[in-house]
XYZ file of C-alpha atoms in Angstrom:
685
model
C -12.487 -37.137 26.193
C -14.365 -41.421 26.625
C -12.539 -44.143 27.249
C -11.912 -46.277 24.872
C -10.035 -42.897 23.266
C -7.794 -43.242 26.008
C -7.325 -46.595 26.191
C -5.767 -46.167 23.044
C -3.683 -42.820 24.166
C -1.802 -46.418 26.204
C -4.206 -46.212 29.406
C -3.938 -48.065 32.277
C -5.513 -50.963 32.609
C -6.582 -50.288 36.188
C -6.318 -46.909 36.650
C -8.587 -47.678 34.371
C -10.956 -49.763 36.104
C -9.622 -46.947 39.753
C -11.199 -44.577 38.012
C -14.054 -46.555 36.641
C -15.677 -47.998 40.462
C -15.457 -43.828 41.914
C -16.346 -41.514 39.360
C -18.938 -44.627 37.995
C -21.517 -41.970 37.032
C -18.665 -40.401 34.214
C -17.702 -41.729 30.682
C -14.080 -40.238 30.081
C -10.833 -38.349 32.095
C -9.346 -34.928 30.959
C -6.280 -34.662 28.341
C -3.646 -32.061 28.407
C -4.850 -31.167 24.178
C -2.021 -28.529 24.145
C 1.216 -26.122 25.956
C 1.232 -23.120 26.393
C 5.191 -22.292 25.283
C 7.053 -20.833 26.660
C 5.297 -21.292 29.937
C 6.730 -23.005 32.923
C 4.422 -26.847 31.827
C 5.949 -26.799 28.499
C 9.223 -28.979 29.791
C 6.475 -30.870 31.716
C 4.000 -31.737 30.278
C 2.719 -32.637 26.180
C -0.662 -32.829 24.224
C -1.755 -36.099 25.178
C -1.492 -36.791 28.678
C -4.111 -37.675 30.498
C -4.577 -36.528 33.545
C -4.889 -38.400 36.845
C -5.167 -37.280 39.852
C -4.507 -33.754 41.491
C -2.360 -32.635 45.083
C -3.850 -37.251 44.995
C -7.250 -36.973 43.828
C -8.290 -37.990 41.576
C -9.769 -35.322 38.705
C -11.698 -36.096 35.724
C -14.593 -33.075 35.235
C -13.189 -29.640 34.452
C -15.314 -28.078 37.510
C -12.983 -29.757 40.270
C -9.414 -29.411 38.379
C -10.232 -25.470 38.087
C -11.343 -25.011 41.805
C -7.975 -27.295 42.534
C -6.111 -24.396 40.512
C -8.370 -20.496 41.396
C -6.779 -22.461 45.400
C -3.764 -23.086 44.506
C -2.962 -19.013 42.476
C 0.658 -18.476 43.562
C 1.213 -21.650 44.593
C 2.195 -25.394 43.680
C -0.082 -28.044 42.051
C 1.490 -31.946 42.413
C -0.317 -33.284 38.798
C 0.063 -36.507 38.183
C -0.239 -38.403 34.948
C -0.009 -40.743 31.989
C 1.744 -40.601 29.134
C 2.227 -43.635 26.098
C 0.543 -46.299 29.853
C 3.592 -44.751 32.111
C 3.427 -42.670 35.035
C 5.052 -39.505 35.502
C 4.607 -37.185 37.954
C 5.692 -33.982 38.691
C 4.579 -30.219 40.426
C 3.662 -26.927 38.883
C 3.250 -23.937 39.951
C -0.082 -22.383 39.548
C -0.272 -18.638 37.291
C -2.634 -16.106 37.654
C -4.910 -15.968 34.432
C -4.921 -11.687 35.780
C -1.420 -11.191 35.548
C -1.656 -12.476 31.571
C -4.760 -10.672 30.525
C -4.005 -6.837 29.822
C -5.144 -4.535 32.401
C -3.756 -1.742 29.510
C -3.301 -0.397 26.560
C -2.007 2.520 24.239
C -2.777 4.340 21.517
C -0.794 6.606 19.334
C -0.841 8.151 15.317
C -4.513 5.512 15.064
C -3.192 2.474 16.814
C -3.770 1.494 19.373
C -2.145 -1.272 21.022
C -1.822 -4.133 24.540
C 0.463 -6.591 25.405
C 0.403 -10.238 24.150
C -2.880 -12.187 26.039
C -3.187 -15.191 26.902
C -5.995 -16.339 25.114
C -4.787 -14.629 21.968
C -0.662 -16.056 22.252
C -2.784 -19.440 22.310
C -4.329 -18.821 19.138
C -1.173 -17.752 17.988
C 0.757 -21.173 19.871
C 3.229 -18.603 20.285
C 4.858 -17.439 24.499
C 2.568 -15.280 25.965
C 4.894 -11.990 24.710
C 5.250 -8.969 22.538
C 2.498 -6.726 22.059
C -0.573 -7.301 19.776
C -1.274 -5.151 17.428
C -5.502 -4.268 18.265
C -6.563 -1.910 15.765
C -3.670 -1.280 13.183
C -4.202 2.378 12.566
C -2.705 5.451 10.806
C 0.861 3.914 11.601
C 1.425 1.001 10.848
C -1.272 0.427 8.004
C 0.946 3.073 5.977
C 3.701 0.374 6.932
C 1.147 -2.435 6.814
C 0.676 -3.768 8.988
C -2.318 -5.848 9.631
C -4.125 -5.762 12.332
C -3.426 -8.997 14.913
C -0.436 -8.718 14.453
C 1.991 -9.832 17.281
C 5.374 -6.861 17.556
C 7.926 -8.357 19.151
C 11.368 -5.655 18.055
C 10.981 -2.172 17.638
C 14.327 -0.059 16.010
C 16.100 -3.850 17.273
C 15.006 -3.876 20.334
C 12.801 -6.348 22.150
C 9.259 -5.417 23.013
C 7.904 -8.863 24.906
C 5.597 -6.070 27.352
C 3.351 -3.023 26.333
C 5.994 -1.378 28.588
C 8.955 -2.039 26.295
C 7.062 -0.919 23.479
C 6.228 2.373 25.014
C 10.020 2.671 26.209
C 10.613 2.312 22.306
C 7.902 4.725 20.936
C 9.556 7.511 23.195
C 13.078 7.439 21.393
C 11.337 8.563 18.322
C 10.802 11.840 17.173
C 7.656 12.666 14.432
C 8.259 11.554 11.611
C 11.380 9.189 12.055
C 11.023 5.829 10.899
C 12.181 2.687 12.696
C 12.192 -1.227 11.994
C 9.762 -3.743 13.597
C 9.404 -6.737 13.264
C 6.355 -8.774 13.926
C 4.197 -11.935 13.298
C 1.129 -12.975 11.960
C -1.030 -15.186 12.945
C -1.584 -17.059 9.071
C 2.524 -17.083 9.500
C 3.633 -16.822 13.572
C 6.495 -19.243 12.716
C 8.000 -16.686 10.170
C 8.667 -12.748 11.302
C 8.476 -9.729 9.119
C 10.239 -6.165 9.201
C 8.244 -3.208 8.319
C 9.796 -0.326 8.466
C 6.983 2.555 10.573
C 6.531 6.117 10.143
C 6.080 7.859 14.188
C 3.351 10.223 14.105
C 3.122 12.407 16.494
C 1.290 14.822 14.745
C -2.036 13.615 12.854
C -3.136 12.145 16.404
C -2.956 12.195 20.115
C -0.937 10.074 21.380
C -1.588 8.224 25.294
C -1.187 5.013 27.186
C -4.749 3.803 29.377
C -4.442 1.658 32.311
C -8.157 -0.483 33.498
C -9.146 1.007 37.252
C -12.529 -1.969 38.608
C -13.331 0.592 41.320
C -14.210 2.932 38.621
C -14.845 0.725 35.295
C -13.182 3.434 33.261
C -9.528 3.292 31.497
C -7.045 6.088 33.556
C -5.710 7.890 30.054
C -2.109 9.530 30.571
C -0.392 11.563 27.703
C 2.998 8.846 26.389
C 6.472 10.729 26.995
C 6.730 13.934 24.239
C 9.596 11.671 22.490
C 12.288 13.081 20.961
C 12.813 16.399 18.599
C 13.103 15.967 15.365
C 15.896 15.219 13.591
C 17.694 16.795 10.349
C 17.149 15.641 8.002
C 20.373 13.678 6.566
C 21.460 15.273 2.923
C 21.832 11.916 -0.036
C 22.878 12.064 -2.870
C 22.549 9.718 -6.091
C 23.136 8.774 -9.715
C 20.335 7.858 -12.819
C 21.458 4.647 -13.810
C 22.032 4.487 -18.256
C 19.654 3.174 -20.351
C 19.831 1.458 -23.694
C 16.934 3.814 -25.183
C 17.908 7.630 -25.047
C 14.254 8.057 -24.437
C 14.840 7.034 -20.741
C 18.202 8.892 -19.882
C 16.967 11.717 -20.938
C 13.375 11.931 -18.963
C 15.236 9.506 -15.847
C 16.270 13.190 -13.855
C 12.830 14.704 -14.125
C 10.998 11.334 -13.227
C 10.099 10.552 -9.277
C 7.945 8.133 -7.553
C 5.807 10.130 -5.280
C 3.990 8.249 -2.107
C 1.446 10.389 -0.030
C -0.697 8.942 2.822
C -3.529 9.299 4.367
C -4.252 10.196 8.117
C -8.084 10.966 8.018
C -10.549 10.244 5.922
C -12.256 13.695 4.279
C -14.022 14.596 1.621
C -15.410 11.638 0.943
C -12.432 10.156 0.073
C -11.694 6.746 2.605
C -8.297 5.785 1.037
C -5.747 6.401 3.532
C -2.676 4.814 0.712
C -1.248 6.408 -2.253
C 2.276 6.380 -4.374
C 2.550 7.217 -8.248
C 5.059 8.713 -11.035
C 6.063 12.402 -10.375
C 7.463 15.420 -12.688
C 9.720 17.101 -11.531
C 8.552 20.936 -13.017
C 10.956 22.989 -11.074
C 13.952 21.327 -9.680
C 15.373 24.683 -8.418
C 12.093 25.097 -5.321
C 11.584 21.388 -5.577
C 8.638 21.384 -7.901
C 6.528 17.915 -8.833
C 3.245 18.238 -10.675
C 1.190 14.235 -9.866
C -2.160 13.045 -9.782
C -5.174 13.277 -8.181
C -5.901 9.559 -7.517
C -1.734 10.198 -6.018
C -2.243 13.629 -3.393
C -5.667 13.119 -3.066
C -6.238 15.989 -1.010
C -3.960 18.227 1.277
C -4.174 16.528 4.623
C -1.296 13.567 5.069
C 2.392 12.922 5.411
C 4.448 12.749 1.569
C 7.885 11.771 0.237
C 9.896 11.695 -2.787
C 12.209 8.237 -3.706
C 14.951 9.453 -6.085
C 16.273 6.928 -8.782
C 14.598 4.010 -6.216
C 17.537 5.100 -3.425
C 17.016 9.328 -1.399
C 14.028 9.666 0.798
C 12.872 12.801 1.138
C 9.864 14.598 3.227
C 8.129 16.619 0.810
C 4.734 18.831 1.564
C 1.079 19.000 -0.309
C 1.499 22.805 -1.645
C -1.645 23.023 -4.226
C -4.509 20.755 -4.859
C -6.220 22.113 -8.679
C -9.518 22.400 -7.951
C -10.545 21.698 -11.105
C -8.760 19.256 -12.078
C -6.459 16.099 -11.707
C -3.288 17.047 -10.309
C -1.707 18.381 -7.630
C 1.656 20.000 -6.387
C 3.492 18.431 -4.574
C 7.045 19.976 -3.312
C 10.589 18.904 -1.210
C 13.844 20.128 -0.131
C 16.414 21.118 -3.179
C 19.471 20.288 -0.137
C 18.951 17.670 0.784
C 18.941 14.992 -2.126
C 22.451 16.957 -2.131
C 24.244 16.242 -6.047
C 21.786 14.209 -7.592
C 21.169 15.641 -11.101
C 17.773 15.913 -10.870
C 16.837 18.344 -14.294
C 12.742 20.296 -14.733
C 10.458 18.912 -17.198
C 10.735 20.003 -20.283
C 7.457 20.780 -20.895
C 5.777 21.621 -24.480
C 2.367 22.993 -24.468
C 0.695 21.927 -27.282
C -2.654 20.115 -29.009
C -2.865 16.452 -29.147
C -3.786 14.647 -31.954
C -5.643 11.139 -32.848
C -2.616 8.751 -34.774
C 0.212 10.776 -33.262
C 2.839 8.972 -32.099
C 4.367 8.966 -28.555
C 6.642 7.340 -25.624
C 4.663 7.136 -22.239
C 7.230 6.466 -19.545
C 6.257 6.181 -16.394
C 7.323 4.463 -12.849
C 5.312 1.693 -11.970
C 5.236 0.149 -8.669
C 8.273 -0.709 -7.977
C 10.348 2.130 -8.577
C 10.940 0.937 -12.134
C 11.095 3.486 -15.441
C 8.933 1.866 -18.098
C 8.486 3.809 -20.664
C 5.953 2.037 -24.230
C 5.867 3.533 -27.757
C 2.350 3.788 -29.140
C -0.591 6.682 -30.367
C -3.338 8.441 -29.846
C -6.181 6.854 -30.799
C -8.613 10.278 -30.158
C -9.471 12.550 -28.143
C -13.088 12.431 -25.878
C -14.690 14.533 -23.138
C -13.753 12.778 -19.994
C -17.411 11.306 -18.610
C -17.096 10.155 -15.188
C -19.849 8.955 -13.439
C -21.270 11.018 -10.254
C -19.249 10.163 -6.844
C -21.382 8.728 -4.062
C -19.104 9.700 -1.499
C -18.623 12.533 -3.179
C -14.940 12.803 -3.594
C -12.887 14.192 -5.727
C -14.540 13.767 -10.114
C -12.658 15.668 -13.174
C -14.554 16.745 -15.860
C -14.800 20.235 -18.264
C -11.408 18.019 -20.216
C -10.158 16.533 -22.564
C -8.076 13.512 -22.894
C -6.694 11.196 -24.883
C -6.526 7.345 -25.514
C -4.031 5.219 -26.028
C -3.583 2.292 -28.602
C -2.814 -0.762 -27.001
C -1.969 2.083 -23.575
C -0.287 1.200 -20.507
C -2.079 0.168 -17.484
C 0.751 -0.906 -14.919
C 1.916 2.507 -14.677
C 1.909 6.146 -14.685
C 3.113 9.006 -16.376
C 4.059 11.708 -19.110
C 3.576 11.146 -23.053
C 6.736 12.402 -24.476
C 7.631 12.798 -28.216
C 11.063 11.282 -28.900
C 13.138 14.065 -27.946
C 11.941 13.498 -24.989
C 9.835 16.996 -24.703
C 6.640 16.621 -21.799
C 3.369 16.267 -24.238
C 0.985 15.329 -21.836
C 0.277 12.907 -18.805
C 0.106 10.036 -17.839
C -3.065 10.153 -15.625
C -4.788 8.210 -13.191
C -8.395 8.410 -12.904
C -10.041 7.531 -9.349
C -14.145 6.868 -9.353
C -17.016 5.392 -8.316
C -18.632 2.627 -10.313
C -21.577 2.312 -8.695
C -20.432 1.294 -4.940
C -17.281 0.016 -6.338
C -13.661 1.994 -6.687
C -12.592 1.760 -10.038
C -9.777 4.023 -12.454
C -8.901 4.370 -15.488
C -5.942 5.934 -16.897
C -5.678 9.024 -19.351
C -3.744 11.528 -21.921
C -4.130 14.901 -20.476
C -1.911 17.436 -22.700
C 0.183 19.441 -20.607
C -1.118 23.122 -21.137
C -2.599 22.041 -17.836
C -0.329 21.605 -15.739
C 1.980 24.311 -17.505
C -0.993 26.852 -16.144
C -0.865 25.296 -12.812
C 2.614 25.958 -12.409
C 2.967 29.228 -13.620
C 0.088 30.252 -10.969
C 1.970 28.346 -7.848
C 5.010 30.182 -9.415
C 3.194 33.315 -8.698
C 0.839 32.723 -7.153
C -1.471 34.032 -9.919
C -5.676 33.460 -8.312
C -7.476 31.111 -10.352
C -10.889 31.807 -11.785
C -14.393 29.280 -12.788
C -17.430 30.264 -14.863
C -18.894 27.106 -12.022
C -20.258 25.049 -14.867
C -19.527 21.415 -15.574
C -20.232 21.294 -19.023
C -21.168 18.781 -21.913
C -20.701 18.068 -26.184
C -23.635 18.147 -28.336
C -23.292 16.765 -31.982
C -24.376 20.559 -33.447
C -26.934 18.814 -35.332
C -28.095 17.536 -32.235
C -28.566 21.667 -31.083
C -30.202 22.650 -34.160
C -32.736 19.963 -32.657
C -33.580 21.586 -29.608
C -33.440 25.061 -31.104
C -29.544 26.664 -31.826
C -30.549 29.106 -34.624
C -28.415 28.503 -38.487
C -26.425 31.605 -37.788
C -25.077 30.950 -34.735
C -24.546 26.979 -35.792
C -22.619 28.401 -38.831
C -20.272 30.530 -35.930
C -19.663 27.208 -34.072
C -18.712 26.110 -37.198
C -16.542 28.409 -38.492
C -15.253 28.441 -35.253
C -13.794 25.325 -35.504
C -13.868 23.257 -38.285
C -12.988 19.374 -37.872
C -15.022 19.946 -34.852
C -19.064 20.528 -35.044
C -20.325 20.955 -31.335
C -21.349 23.392 -28.805
C -20.564 23.086 -25.159
C -24.057 22.865 -22.765
C -24.613 23.668 -19.273
C -24.777 20.225 -17.427
C -24.691 21.200 -14.149
C -23.893 24.032 -12.315
C -21.907 24.340 -8.235
C -24.636 25.415 -6.064
C -24.152 28.942 -4.435
C -22.745 30.586 -6.637
C -23.077 33.273 -8.792
C -23.868 31.005 -12.218
C -26.424 29.514 -10.112
C -28.687 31.773 -9.827
C -27.478 33.479 -13.545
C -26.948 30.098 -15.873
C -29.950 26.986 -16.207
C -29.100 23.871 -16.992
C -29.668 23.589 -20.902
C -28.407 26.559 -21.276
C -26.860 26.318 -24.409
C -22.596 28.078 -24.144
C -22.035 30.245 -27.473
C -19.046 32.565 -26.169
C -17.336 34.422 -23.337
C -16.557 38.191 -24.224
C -18.029 38.275 -27.172
C -15.283 35.652 -28.275
C -17.545 32.004 -29.639
C -16.279 28.752 -27.443
C -16.702 25.629 -28.369
C -14.030 23.291 -26.045
C -13.538 23.375 -21.862
C -9.999 24.641 -22.051
C -11.737 27.549 -24.230
C -14.205 28.224 -21.204
C -11.532 27.819 -19.361
C -8.564 30.139 -20.479
C -12.588 32.766 -21.014
C -13.153 33.388 -17.557
C -9.552 32.679 -15.275
C -8.137 35.709 -14.388
C -11.538 37.529 -14.334
C -13.928 38.038 -11.461
C -16.895 39.273 -14.332
C -17.350 37.632 -17.566
C -20.613 38.346 -19.652
C -21.987 34.756 -21.122
C -24.322 34.695 -23.929
C -25.759 31.633 -24.034
C -29.208 30.131 -26.020
C -32.611 29.114 -24.253
C -35.024 28.540 -25.363
C -35.790 30.680 -28.492
C -34.067 32.932 -27.474
C -30.472 34.514 -27.107
C -29.215 36.172 -23.828
C -25.893 37.462 -22.861
C -25.015 37.500 -19.052
C -23.389 38.732 -16.681
C -21.992 36.516 -13.886
C -19.566 36.612 -11.465
C -16.500 34.056 -11.980
C -15.630 32.546 -8.437
C -12.002 32.363 -6.999
C -10.549 28.509 -5.671
C -8.115 27.999 -3.024
C -5.185 25.741 -3.806
C -6.272 23.404 -0.525
C -8.723 21.551 -0.589
C -9.172 21.397 3.559
C -7.018 23.828 4.977
C -9.123 23.136 9.108
C -10.923 19.608 9.947
C -11.537 19.464 13.520
C -12.429 15.644 15.756
C -15.626 15.983 17.662
C -17.284 12.591 18.830
C -15.503 10.411 17.334
C -16.458 12.343 14.062
C -14.064 14.420 11.122
C -15.271 17.676 10.268
C -14.652 20.151 7.926
C -16.722 22.653 5.998
C -17.642 21.225 3.936
C -15.977 20.685 0.039
C -15.876 21.755 -3.502
C -17.250 18.612 -5.259
C -19.949 18.164 -3.188
C -22.140 21.178 -4.735
C -19.956 20.517 -7.936
C -21.510 17.027 -8.334
C -25.014 17.883 -6.257
C -25.387 21.386 -6.523
C -25.291 21.942 -3.291
C -24.658 25.737 -1.256
C -21.685 25.144 1.155
C -24.102 25.076 4.682
C -23.546 23.511 7.298
C -20.219 20.904 8.993
C -19.441 17.817 6.907
C -18.997 14.674 8.329
C -15.761 13.767 6.479
C -16.280 10.010 8.664
C -16.255 8.200 11.638
C -14.317 5.916 14.204
C -15.528 3.321 14.500
C -17.169 2.173 18.429
C -17.502 5.939 18.843
C -20.740 8.130 20.050
C -20.788 8.979 16.349
C -21.022 4.813 14.827
C -22.778 4.556 18.302
C -25.699 6.997 17.263
C -25.907 6.957 13.608
C -22.971 10.424 13.138
C -22.596 8.743 9.516
C -20.368 9.834 6.355
C -21.688 12.535 4.292
C -23.984 14.114 5.888
C -24.461 17.621 7.214
C -25.085 19.008 10.238
C -27.128 22.938 10.390
C -28.465 22.764 13.407
C -27.529 21.942 17.382
C -30.278 21.345 19.527
C -32.248 24.377 17.349
C -29.327 26.609 16.967
C -28.425 26.520 13.244
C -24.199 25.591 12.630
C -24.040 26.911 9.371
C -19.630 26.245 9.303
C -17.398 25.310 11.740
C -17.384 28.062 13.844
C -19.912 28.063 15.020
C -20.499 24.345 15.554
C -18.148 24.499 17.834
C -19.410 27.065 19.623
C -22.514 25.390 20.778
C -20.828 22.575 21.251
C -18.240 23.628 23.198
C -18.148 23.358 27.074
C -20.449 20.778 27.674
C -20.249 18.553 30.388
C -19.394 14.927 29.607
C -21.685 12.037 29.399
C -24.750 14.996 27.965
C -26.484 14.823 24.645
C -26.976 17.338 22.456
C -29.677 16.909 19.347
C -28.047 17.249 15.735
C -30.173 18.080 12.875
C -28.497 16.933 9.140
C -28.948 17.082 5.797
C -27.975 14.026 3.656
C -27.440 15.111 -0.061
C -30.161 14.954 -1.789
C -31.922 17.701 1.343
C -33.418 14.880 3.635
C -33.451 15.681 7.032
C -33.228 13.968 10.017
C -32.914 14.721 13.721
C -30.372 12.227 15.992
C -29.001 12.577 19.405
C -25.054 11.900 20.775
C -24.057 11.651 23.935
C -20.800 12.402 24.723
C -17.928 10.595 25.796
C -15.202 13.475 26.752
C -12.939 10.652 27.661
C -12.336 7.721 25.526
C -13.389 10.605 22.698
C -12.026 13.775 23.455
C -12.248 17.134 20.513
C -8.698 18.590 19.181
C -8.726 20.239 15.832
C -5.929 19.856 12.899
C -5.446 23.664 11.064
C -3.028 23.764 8.101
C -0.375 26.807 9.119
C 0.659 29.088 6.780
C 3.877 27.364 6.779
C 2.767 24.285 4.976
C 2.208 22.424 8.120
C -0.514 21.299 10.200
C -0.838 21.861 13.826
C -3.017 20.287 16.311
C -4.613 21.713 19.671
C -7.263 20.327 21.756
C -10.537 21.705 21.857
C -11.463 21.290 26.118
């Protein structure tokens, strides 16, 4: 600091003269600008103190100061200062900077934590203790604990060191929740409290120490933790509302939260919540939209009356529409008086009055009286990431619709006529969502198939709607126009083939632009008629108008599974899976190759450009049509060896990349869906 400012701080004139004489070329002296809280210097030094002598010698620059301190580690130095014109002297211990520099880290639940460093403590202006969140990952991210937070306690126990933290999580079983208190750099003087759900399933847990000789971080597995405890049985009662409709529906509505450990199937968001409709209280079945439970990979929680919270599991993902079924154990909610919703499948009409009932983000019941403005085909843009996108469905738009909650459409007696569902879609590079009403007929059909394990077949064609006048313009003859008009007098329309699912039988027999007239001899003019005609048949006779002629074609239907993802592989930091159906539906791509769902930052996949959305079709010239072939080809290769990968994008543009393996930091493992509905993780090498 220059002498003129030092004089304002109170530097004694005699001291200044002596220092100027000793260092005639220097223009100032060293001043204390900050003192780390909790350090041994905190009670001695103050910001604004002017350093005069160190061990009896004048010190005015950083280099000689550092020389003295580096040579005095573990010892004491004598410090002479001036504070407001008064002399201050003290003996202070010199600590080892390496001792407060992290030399170990822990990773669990996709999170990475290390001991608080001296540099970070300076940023926070807090003592050098606590555990720093370098990456919140799945565990902390789901709890809302951000990157850069400092964990102060877990389960009420202090976490001054990394060892303290590891001791705390060692007591937690998989799925067990524990309160975590932390601070952030934005507000270091106030702490926050969150409940964290321990994960020992989705990700490996390791402790890694720096080895300066090898240049690596040596890693070992953390303790396996305690065995999961039985979930306690809890009961609650539903509140009484002034509106009878809310009293009728409250026992059939629950809040569902869903956390995704991995980005898969083009979906990168990790945390969801929404209103669930209890459709089978005896079996514990709840229906949600796929903007609440988008895939089968994740952790489900079901909350009743905002009070009782129990774990759930994904039972069924509708392959065609925006619905999923989750299940919970009814025994866990004790005497909570839940009821199965009264589903009333029937057609909805424009102008029909009804109620929208659901739960907001605060788990409070909401209701709004409204009416149906129109019934229209749902038209969503194609997804850039090839995430699920609903089609072939008519939805209800409402007058003055509620946008702050989702839920159900009901009549005044509490009969459920439809769902008020949130649809996620991509608009350019932005993720958007729209809320529409969906007739409950789709839910009733799905529920019946889940209960009876009855498969669902599909024609595998995305359809659009044309007016009969437009259909006539492209060649539809008068006789067919009359038949279609007679079939649906108030809906004078025809269906046309817009897209065909890649690799399906329909893609071989039908063509885009075909006018779909009948299935098995029955005239069809609406999406639901087509789905019902194909749902339980392995083959159908499809009558189309193509060009200037009528054709009747036999088309094999596709049996669609209710589990969109049943296996994941983590390899070289990339999340790999079989090509998902949405890719084939939207882009007409045959499900061949290994789909890259996502990558971990800093991994070989990131470094060498194995980007999400691509498919690996060859490894070192060997075709890899599926995951099994891929794993057979890459397993057993030595660490740091290179592989040559041929990848293709959604528009079949090829690219060849080379990737160097790093098995030390990015070991390969897989997750598989079990027959019991759970998931199992195992190492691949």
